Amino acid sequence: MDELAGLGKLSRKRLSNVLRNSKGCVSVGLVAETLCVSREQARLYLSSWVKNGWLRRVRRGLYFPVDIAAETLD
């Protein structure tokens, strides 16, 4: 059972902006475009959000947000 980790203020703002621009799924391109960063930096953000339990990887390059009410990643 993986526990959800907290987010810092800046990371929360970035993720919030990305999720606001998404239509349910999040991709590297969406993160890069929304945050005006390189695709490599976008991958690092996605990796961090997955590691902390805020996004779940569905397949390479495609992620979905974890329900905000979730306590674990089961």
PDB file of C-alpha atoms in Angstrom, residues 14-66:
ATOM      1  CA  ARG A  14       2.047  23.468 -11.235  1.00  0.00           C
ATOM      2  CA  LEU A  15      -0.041  20.317 -10.933  1.00  0.00           C
ATOM      3  CA  SER A  16      -3.204  22.352 -10.488  1.00  0.00           C
ATOM      4  CA  ASN A  17      -2.468  24.303 -13.691  1.00  0.00           C
ATOM      5  CA  VAL A  18      -1.816  21.084 -15.607  1.00  0.00           C
ATOM      6  CA  LEU A  19      -4.992  19.395 -14.343  1.00  0.00           C
ATOM      7  CA  ARG A  20      -7.056  22.482 -15.152  1.00  0.00           C
ATOM      8  CA  ASN A  21      -5.856  22.263 -18.781  1.00  0.00           C
ATOM      9  CA  SER A  22      -6.310  18.500 -19.074  1.00  0.00           C
ATOM     10  CA  LYS A  23      -9.396  16.673 -20.265  1.00  0.00           C
ATOM     11  CA  GLY A  24      -8.924  13.865 -17.758  1.00  0.00           C
ATOM     12  CA  CYS A  25      -5.574  12.585 -18.959  1.00  0.00           C
ATOM     13  CA  VAL A  26      -2.151  14.168 -18.694  1.00  0.00           C
ATOM     14  CA  SER A  27       0.697  13.797 -21.171  1.00  0.00           C
ATOM     15  CA  VAL A  28       4.280  15.017 -21.388  1.00  0.00           C
ATOM     16  CA  GLY A  29       3.253  17.418 -24.142  1.00  0.00           C
ATOM     17  CA  LEU A  30       0.439  18.885 -22.064  1.00  0.00           C
ATOM     18  CA  VAL A  31       2.739  19.481 -19.094  1.00  0.00           C
ATOM     19  CA  ALA A  32       5.432  21.025 -21.297  1.00  0.00           C
ATOM     20  CA  GLU A  33       2.943  23.324 -23.020  1.00  0.00           C
ATOM     21  CA  THR A  34       1.035  24.305 -19.869  1.00  0.00           C
ATOM     22  CA  LEU A  35       4.136  25.063 -17.803  1.00  0.00           C
ATOM     23  CA  CYS A  36       6.276  26.393 -20.688  1.00  0.00           C
ATOM     24  CA  VAL A  37       9.072  23.921 -19.955  1.00  0.00           C
ATOM     25  CA  SER A  38      11.051  21.419 -22.000  1.00  0.00           C
ATOM     26  CA  ARG A  39       9.715  17.904 -22.509  1.00  0.00           C
ATOM     27  CA  GLU A  40      12.557  16.631 -20.313  1.00  0.00           C
ATOM     28  CA  GLN A  41      11.526  18.932 -17.455  1.00  0.00           C
ATOM     29  CA  ALA A  42       7.898  17.887 -17.990  1.00  0.00           C
ATOM     30  CA  ARG A  43       8.945  14.228 -17.614  1.00  0.00           C
ATOM     31  CA  LEU A  44      10.660  15.056 -14.332  1.00  0.00           C
ATOM     32  CA  TYR A  45       7.521  16.755 -12.999  1.00  0.00           C
ATOM     33  CA  LEU A  46       5.392  13.784 -14.050  1.00  0.00           C
ATOM     34  CA  SER A  47       7.821  11.360 -12.438  1.00  0.00           C
ATOM     35  CA  SER A  48       7.686  13.293  -9.185  1.00  0.00           C
ATOM     36  CA  TRP A  49       3.891  13.465  -9.184  1.00  0.00           C
ATOM     37  CA  VAL A  50       3.663   9.732  -9.855  1.00  0.00           C
ATOM     38  CA  LYS A  51       6.214   8.973  -7.134  1.00  0.00           C
ATOM     39  CA  ASN A  52       4.204  11.055  -4.659  1.00  0.00           C
ATOM     40  CA  GLY A  53       0.946   9.407  -5.661  1.00  0.00           C
ATOM     41  CA  TRP A  54      -0.825  12.335  -7.328  1.00  0.00           C
ATOM     42  CA  LEU A  55      -0.812  10.827 -10.805  1.00  0.00           C
ATOM     43  CA  ARG A  56      -0.961   7.249 -12.004  1.00  0.00           C
ATOM     44  CA  ARG A  57       0.847   6.090 -15.133  1.00  0.00           C
ATOM     45  CA  VAL A  58      -1.503   4.284 -17.510  1.00  0.00           C
ATOM     46  CA  ARG A  59       1.024   3.719 -20.267  1.00  0.00           C
ATOM     47  CA  ARG A  60       4.171   5.378 -21.497  1.00  0.00           C
ATOM     48  CA  GLY A  61       3.498   9.094 -21.701  1.00  0.00           C
ATOM     49  CA  LEU A  62      -0.088   8.953 -20.414  1.00  0.00           C
ATOM     50  CA  TYR A  63      -1.166   9.644 -16.839  1.00  0.00           C
ATOM     51  CA  PHE A  64      -4.405  10.074 -14.916  1.00  0.00           C
ATOM     52  CA  PRO A  65      -4.919  12.004 -11.683  1.00  0.00           C
ATOM     53  CA  VAL A  66      -5.529  10.025  -8.520  1.00  0.00           C
TER      54      VAL A  66
END
